[in-house]
Amino acid sequence: QVHLVESGGGLVQAGASLRLSCAASGRTFRGYGMGWFRQAPGKEREFVAAISWSGGNTAYADSVKGRFTISRDNAKDTVYLQMNSLKPEDTAVYCCAARLSFYSTSVFYNEYDFWGQGTQVTVSS
């Protein structure tokens, strides 16, 4: 079992930046690809970004490409999502997820094995 805890959410104005963190514990973090998903009220869960275990492969949703950056520090068992130029439409609960995969990434939520509880991001206009 991999236990994931997100942090770093909050209320910001449009154009601001936030950095989300996802700390893993429990089973070894080694070999787990990570993803960030978000869900806004009344909307379906949406893929945001993913990174392979090695960090060599990343993927982004078109809506965040160029504004968000996913990274990881395997020594700290932590994944980050740097969010710049935030927009009101980025408002959602952001969750991190883990899947056992050394090299690939996935945009599909059903391919992830473990999930965090999420952190709220609210962007005001």
PDB file of N, CA, C and O in Angstrom, residues 60-107:
ATOM      1  N   TYR A  60       1.184  16.167 -20.164  1.00  0.00           N
ATOM      2  CA  TYR A  60       0.344  17.242 -19.659  1.00  0.00           C
ATOM      3  C   TYR A  60      -0.960  17.316 -20.458  1.00  0.00           C
ATOM      4  O   TYR A  60      -0.985  17.035 -21.656  1.00  0.00           O
ATOM      5  N   ALA A  61      -2.001  17.725 -19.769  1.00  0.00           N
ATOM      6  CA  ALA A  61      -3.233  18.062 -20.465  1.00  0.00           C
ATOM      7  C   ALA A  61      -3.001  19.342 -21.273  1.00  0.00           C
ATOM      8  O   ALA A  61      -2.235  20.216 -20.851  1.00  0.00           O
ATOM      9  N   ASP A  62      -3.665  19.445 -22.400  1.00  0.00           N
ATOM     10  CA  ASP A  62      -3.496  20.633 -23.237  1.00  0.00           C
ATOM     11  C   ASP A  62      -3.843  21.911 -22.478  1.00  0.00           C
ATOM     12  O   ASP A  62      -3.242  22.958 -22.704  1.00  0.00           O
ATOM     13  N   SER A  63      -4.807  21.809 -21.584  1.00  0.00           N
ATOM     14  CA  SER A  63      -5.279  22.993 -20.869  1.00  0.00           C
ATOM     15  C   SER A  63      -4.251  23.566 -19.902  1.00  0.00           C
ATOM     16  O   SER A  63      -4.374  24.717 -19.480  1.00  0.00           O
ATOM     17  N   VAL A  64      -3.238  22.775 -19.536  1.00  0.00           N
ATOM     18  CA  VAL A  64      -2.242  23.257 -18.573  1.00  0.00           C
ATOM     19  C   VAL A  64      -0.837  23.324 -19.156  1.00  0.00           C
ATOM     20  O   VAL A  64       0.084  23.819 -18.504  1.00  0.00           O
ATOM     21  N   LYS A  65      -0.691  22.838 -20.364  1.00  0.00           N
ATOM     22  CA  LYS A  65       0.634  22.791 -20.987  1.00  0.00           C
ATOM     23  C   LYS A  65       1.216  24.200 -21.084  1.00  0.00           C
ATOM     24  O   LYS A  65       0.538  25.140 -21.508  1.00  0.00           O
ATOM     25  N   GLY A  66       2.467  24.339 -20.661  1.00  0.00           N
ATOM     26  CA  GLY A  66       3.121  25.634 -20.676  1.00  0.00           C
ATOM     27  C   GLY A  66       2.914  26.437 -19.410  1.00  0.00           C
ATOM     28  O   GLY A  66       3.605  27.436 -19.186  1.00  0.00           O
ATOM     29  N   ARG A  67       1.970  26.033 -18.570  1.00  0.00           N
ATOM     30  CA  ARG A  67       1.704  26.744 -17.314  1.00  0.00           C
ATOM     31  C   ARG A  67       2.059  25.887 -16.102  1.00  0.00           C
ATOM     32  O   ARG A  67       2.491  26.412 -15.082  1.00  0.00           O
ATOM     33  N   PHE A  68       1.842  24.584 -16.194  1.00  0.00           N
ATOM     34  CA  PHE A  68       2.087  23.676 -15.083  1.00  0.00           C
ATOM     35  C   PHE A  68       3.325  22.833 -15.382  1.00  0.00           C
ATOM     36  O   PHE A  68       3.593  22.474 -16.532  1.00  0.00           O
ATOM     37  N   THR A  69       4.042  22.487 -14.317  1.00  0.00           N
ATOM     38  CA  THR A  69       5.206  21.611 -14.439  1.00  0.00           C
ATOM     39  C   THR A  69       5.170  20.559 -13.346  1.00  0.00           C
ATOM     40  O   THR A  69       5.061  20.891 -12.161  1.00  0.00           O
ATOM     41  N   ILE A  70       5.265  19.301 -13.746  1.00  0.00           N
ATOM     42  CA  ILE A  70       5.316  18.208 -12.783  1.00  0.00           C
ATOM     43  C   ILE A  70       6.771  17.792 -12.604  1.00  0.00           C
ATOM     44  O   ILE A  70       7.546  17.760 -13.566  1.00  0.00           O
ATOM     45  N   SER A  71       7.131  17.490 -11.375  1.00  0.00           N
ATOM     46  CA  SER A  71       8.491  17.052 -11.077  1.00  0.00           C
ATOM     47  C   SER A  71       8.447  16.112  -9.881  1.00  0.00           C
ATOM     48  O   SER A  71       7.400  15.978  -9.234  1.00  0.00           O
ATOM     49  N   ARG A  72       9.568  15.483  -9.597  1.00  0.00           N
ATOM     50  CA  ARG A  72       9.593  14.570  -8.454  1.00  0.00           C
ATOM     51  C   ARG A  72      10.984  14.542  -7.847  1.00  0.00           C
ATOM     52  O   ARG A  72      11.985  14.762  -8.535  1.00  0.00           O
ATOM     53  N   ASP A  73      11.013  14.262  -6.561  1.00  0.00           N
ATOM     54  CA  ASP A  73      12.250  14.073  -5.829  1.00  0.00           C
ATOM     55  C   ASP A  73      12.160  12.701  -5.183  1.00  0.00           C
ATOM     56  O   ASP A  73      11.525  12.542  -4.122  1.00  0.00           O
ATOM     57  N   ASN A  74      12.746  11.706  -5.803  1.00  0.00           N
ATOM     58  CA  ASN A  74      12.612  10.342  -5.309  1.00  0.00           C
ATOM     59  C   ASN A  74      13.320  10.142  -3.968  1.00  0.00           C
ATOM     60  O   ASN A  74      12.943   9.247  -3.200  1.00  0.00           O
ATOM     61  N   ALA A  75      14.305  10.959  -3.678  1.00  0.00           N
ATOM     62  CA  ALA A  75      14.975  10.861  -2.375  1.00  0.00           C
ATOM     63  C   ALA A  75      14.033  11.276  -1.248  1.00  0.00           C
ATOM     64  O   ALA A  75      14.198  10.849  -0.103  1.00  0.00           O
ATOM     65  N   LYS A  76      13.061  12.115  -1.577  1.00  0.00           N
ATOM     66  CA  LYS A  76      12.095  12.587  -0.585  1.00  0.00           C
ATOM     67  C   LYS A  76      10.729  11.932  -0.763  1.00  0.00           C
ATOM     68  O   LYS A  76       9.778  12.290  -0.062  1.00  0.00           O
ATOM     69  N   ASP A  77      10.600  11.012  -1.718  1.00  0.00           N
ATOM     70  CA  ASP A  77       9.318  10.351  -1.974  1.00  0.00           C
ATOM     71  C   ASP A  77       8.209  11.370  -2.192  1.00  0.00           C
ATOM     72  O   ASP A  77       7.094  11.223  -1.665  1.00  0.00           O
ATOM     73  N   THR A  78       8.509  12.377  -2.979  1.00  0.00           N
ATOM     74  CA  THR A  78       7.564  13.471  -3.158  1.00  0.00           C
ATOM     75  C   THR A  78       7.473  13.871  -4.627  1.00  0.00           C
ATOM     76  O   THR A  78       8.483  13.899  -5.336  1.00  0.00           O
ATOM     77  N   VAL A  79       6.266  14.171  -5.040  1.00  0.00           N
ATOM     78  CA  VAL A  79       5.996  14.679  -6.376  1.00  0.00           C
ATOM     79  C   VAL A  79       5.415  16.081  -6.241  1.00  0.00           C
ATOM     80  O   VAL A  79       4.674  16.356  -5.293  1.00  0.00           O
ATOM     81  N   TYR A  80       5.757  16.936  -7.194  1.00  0.00           N
ATOM     82  CA  TYR A  80       5.308  18.329  -7.144  1.00  0.00           C
ATOM     83  C   TYR A  80       4.530  18.687  -8.407  1.00  0.00           C
ATOM     84  O   TYR A  80       4.737  18.107  -9.469  1.00  0.00           O
ATOM     85  N   LEU A  81       3.670  19.672  -8.257  1.00  0.00           N
ATOM     86  CA  LEU A  81       3.001  20.258  -9.408  1.00  0.00           C
ATOM     87  C   LEU A  81       3.109  21.770  -9.250  1.00  0.00           C
ATOM     88  O   LEU A  81       2.436  22.362  -8.398  1.00  0.00           O
ATOM     89  N   GLN A  82       3.978  22.373 -10.032  1.00  0.00           N
ATOM     90  CA  GLN A  82       4.126  23.817 -10.041  1.00  0.00           C
ATOM     91  C   GLN A  82       3.097  24.397 -10.995  1.00  0.00           C
ATOM     92  O   GLN A  82       3.081  24.042 -12.178  1.00  0.00           O
ATOM     93  N   MET A  83       2.250  25.247 -10.471  1.00  0.00           N
ATOM     94  CA  MET A  83       1.162  25.815 -11.268  1.00  0.00           C
ATOM     95  C   MET A  83       1.351  27.322 -11.367  1.00  0.00           C
ATOM     96  O   MET A  83       1.304  28.023 -10.350  1.00  0.00           O
ATOM     97  N   ASN A  84       1.587  27.792 -12.561  1.00  0.00           N
ATOM     98  CA  ASN A  84       1.774  29.215 -12.812  1.00  0.00           C
ATOM     99  C   ASN A  84       0.628  29.761 -13.654  1.00  0.00           C
ATOM    100  O   ASN A  84      -0.097  29.001 -14.295  1.00  0.00           O
ATOM    101  N   SER A  85       0.497  31.068 -13.650  1.00  0.00           N
ATOM    102  CA  SER A  85      -0.536  31.738 -14.452  1.00  0.00           C
ATOM    103  C   SER A  85      -1.898  31.086 -14.254  1.00  0.00           C
ATOM    104  O   SER A  85      -2.608  30.766 -15.211  1.00  0.00           O
ATOM    105  N   LEU A  86      -2.258  30.905 -13.009  1.00  0.00           N
ATOM    106  CA  LEU A  86      -3.513  30.215 -12.698  1.00  0.00           C
ATOM    107  C   LEU A  86      -4.716  30.988 -13.212  1.00  0.00           C
ATOM    108  O   LEU A  86      -4.738  32.229 -13.217  1.00  0.00           O
ATOM    109  N   LYS A  87      -5.714  30.222 -13.626  1.00  0.00           N
ATOM    110  CA  LYS A  87      -6.953  30.772 -14.162  1.00  0.00           C
ATOM    111  C   LYS A  87      -8.124  30.290 -13.314  1.00  0.00           C
ATOM    112  O   LYS A  87      -8.035  29.229 -12.678  1.00  0.00           O
ATOM    113  N   PRO A  88      -9.237  31.017 -13.324  1.00  0.00           N
ATOM    114  CA  PRO A  88     -10.410  30.552 -12.561  1.00  0.00           C
ATOM    115  C   PRO A  88     -10.839  29.140 -12.955  1.00  0.00           C
ATOM    116  O   PRO A  88     -11.312  28.381 -12.095  1.00  0.00           O
ATOM    117  N   GLU A  89     -10.661  28.776 -14.191  1.00  0.00           N
ATOM    118  CA  GLU A  89     -11.056  27.431 -14.626  1.00  0.00           C
ATOM    119  C   GLU A  89     -10.135  26.338 -14.098  1.00  0.00           C
ATOM    120  O   GLU A  89     -10.400  25.145 -14.294  1.00  0.00           O
ATOM    121  N   ASP A  90      -9.056  26.706 -13.428  1.00  0.00           N
ATOM    122  CA  ASP A  90      -8.198  25.719 -12.764  1.00  0.00           C
ATOM    123  C   ASP A  90      -8.736  25.339 -11.388  1.00  0.00           C
ATOM    124  O   ASP A  90      -8.197  24.438 -10.740  1.00  0.00           O
ATOM    125  N   THR A  91      -9.767  26.012 -10.939  1.00  0.00           N
ATOM    126  CA  THR A  91     -10.363  25.717  -9.645  1.00  0.00           C
ATOM    127  C   THR A  91     -10.885  24.289  -9.610  1.00  0.00           C
ATOM    128  O   THR A  91     -11.677  23.881 -10.460  1.00  0.00           O
ATOM    129  N   ALA A  92     -10.408  23.523  -8.624  1.00  0.00           N
ATOM    130  CA  ALA A  92     -10.787  22.111  -8.506  1.00  0.00           C
ATOM    131  C   ALA A  92     -10.106  21.520  -7.272  1.00  0.00           C
ATOM    132  O   ALA A  92      -9.242  22.157  -6.664  1.00  0.00           O
ATOM    133  N   VAL A  93     -10.502  20.308  -6.959  1.00  0.00           N
ATOM    134  CA  VAL A  93      -9.747  19.494  -6.003  1.00  0.00           C
ATOM    135  C   VAL A  93      -8.700  18.727  -6.802  1.00  0.00           C
ATOM    136  O   VAL A  93      -9.039  18.037  -7.763  1.00  0.00           O
ATOM    137  N   TYR A  94      -7.443  18.874  -6.376  1.00  0.00           N
ATOM    138  CA  TYR A  94      -6.341  18.224  -7.076  1.00  0.00           C
ATOM    139  C   TYR A  94      -5.883  17.010  -6.270  1.00  0.00           C
ATOM    140  O   TYR A  94      -5.601  17.123  -5.076  1.00  0.00           O
ATOM    141  N   CYS A  95      -5.811  15.864  -6.940  1.00  0.00           N
ATOM    142  CA  CYS A  95      -5.400  14.617  -6.308  1.00  0.00           C
ATOM    143  C   CYS A  95      -4.180  14.054  -7.022  1.00  0.00           C
ATOM    144  O   CYS A  95      -4.095  14.122  -8.252  1.00  0.00           O
ATOM    145  N   CYS A  96      -3.287  13.489  -6.241  1.00  0.00           N
ATOM    146  CA  CYS A  96      -2.182  12.767  -6.861  1.00  0.00           C
ATOM    147  C   CYS A  96      -2.485  11.274  -6.813  1.00  0.00           C
ATOM    148  O   CYS A  96      -3.285  10.808  -5.982  1.00  0.00           O
ATOM    149  N   ALA A  97      -1.853  10.541  -7.715  1.00  0.00           N
ATOM    150  CA  ALA A  97      -2.098   9.111  -7.836  1.00  0.00           C
ATOM    151  C   ALA A  97      -0.815   8.408  -8.238  1.00  0.00           C
ATOM    152  O   ALA A  97       0.068   9.017  -8.853  1.00  0.00           O
ATOM    153  N   ALA A  98      -0.724   7.124  -7.903  1.00  0.00           N
ATOM    154  CA  ALA A  98       0.483   6.338  -8.169  1.00  0.00           C
ATOM    155  C   ALA A  98       0.139   5.060  -8.915  1.00  0.00           C
ATOM    156  O   ALA A  98      -0.887   4.432  -8.655  1.00  0.00           O
ATOM    157  N   ARG A  99       1.023   4.685  -9.840  1.00  0.00           N
ATOM    158  CA  ARG A  99       0.888   3.422 -10.568  1.00  0.00           C
ATOM    159  C   ARG A  99       2.267   2.823 -10.731  1.00  0.00           C
ATOM    160  O   ARG A  99       3.245   3.553 -10.919  1.00  0.00           O
ATOM    161  N   LEU A 100       2.320   1.510 -10.665  1.00  0.00           N
ATOM    162  CA  LEU A 100       3.612   0.841 -10.744  1.00  0.00           C
ATOM    163  C   LEU A 100       4.067   0.813 -12.198  1.00  0.00           C
ATOM    164  O   LEU A 100       3.548   0.038 -13.002  1.00  0.00           O
ATOM    165  N   SER A 101       5.004   1.685 -12.518  1.00  0.00           N
ATOM    166  CA  SER A 101       5.518   1.774 -13.875  1.00  0.00           C
ATOM    167  C   SER A 101       6.811   2.569 -13.854  1.00  0.00           C
ATOM    168  O   SER A 101       6.812   3.735 -13.477  1.00  0.00           O
ATOM    169  N   PHE A 102       7.889   1.936 -14.295  1.00  0.00           N
ATOM    170  CA  PHE A 102       9.178   2.617 -14.229  1.00  0.00           C
ATOM    171  C   PHE A 102       9.315   3.707 -15.283  1.00  0.00           C
ATOM    172  O   PHE A 102       9.862   4.768 -15.013  1.00  0.00           O
ATOM    173  N   TYR A 103       8.829   3.430 -16.487  1.00  0.00           N
ATOM    174  CA  TYR A 103       9.200   4.314 -17.590  1.00  0.00           C
ATOM    175  C   TYR A 103       8.057   5.070 -18.238  1.00  0.00           C
ATOM    176  O   TYR A 103       8.273   6.099 -18.859  1.00  0.00           O
ATOM    177  N   SER A 104       6.848   4.559 -18.132  1.00  0.00           N
ATOM    178  CA  SER A 104       5.756   5.184 -18.876  1.00  0.00           C
ATOM    179  C   SER A 104       4.912   6.089 -17.999  1.00  0.00           C
ATOM    180  O   SER A 104       4.994   6.069 -16.772  1.00  0.00           O
ATOM    181  N   THR A 105       4.108   6.902 -18.658  1.00  0.00           N
ATOM    182  CA  THR A 105       3.112   7.722 -17.976  1.00  0.00           C
ATOM    183  C   THR A 105       1.731   7.293 -18.455  1.00  0.00           C
ATOM    184  O   THR A 105       1.601   6.588 -19.442  1.00  0.00           O
ATOM    185  N   SER A 106       0.717   7.724 -17.751  1.00  0.00           N
ATOM    186  CA  SER A 106      -0.648   7.400 -18.157  1.00  0.00           C
ATOM    187  C   SER A 106      -1.563   8.585 -17.889  1.00  0.00           C
ATOM    188  O   SER A 106      -1.427   9.251 -16.858  1.00  0.00           O
ATOM    189  N   VAL A 107      -2.479   8.826 -18.802  1.00  0.00           N
ATOM    190  CA  VAL A 107      -3.474   9.883 -18.633  1.00  0.00           C
ATOM    191  C   VAL A 107      -4.797   9.322 -18.136  1.00  0.00           C
ATOM    192  O   VAL A 107      -5.747  10.077 -17.936  1.00  0.00           O
TER     193      VAL A 107
END
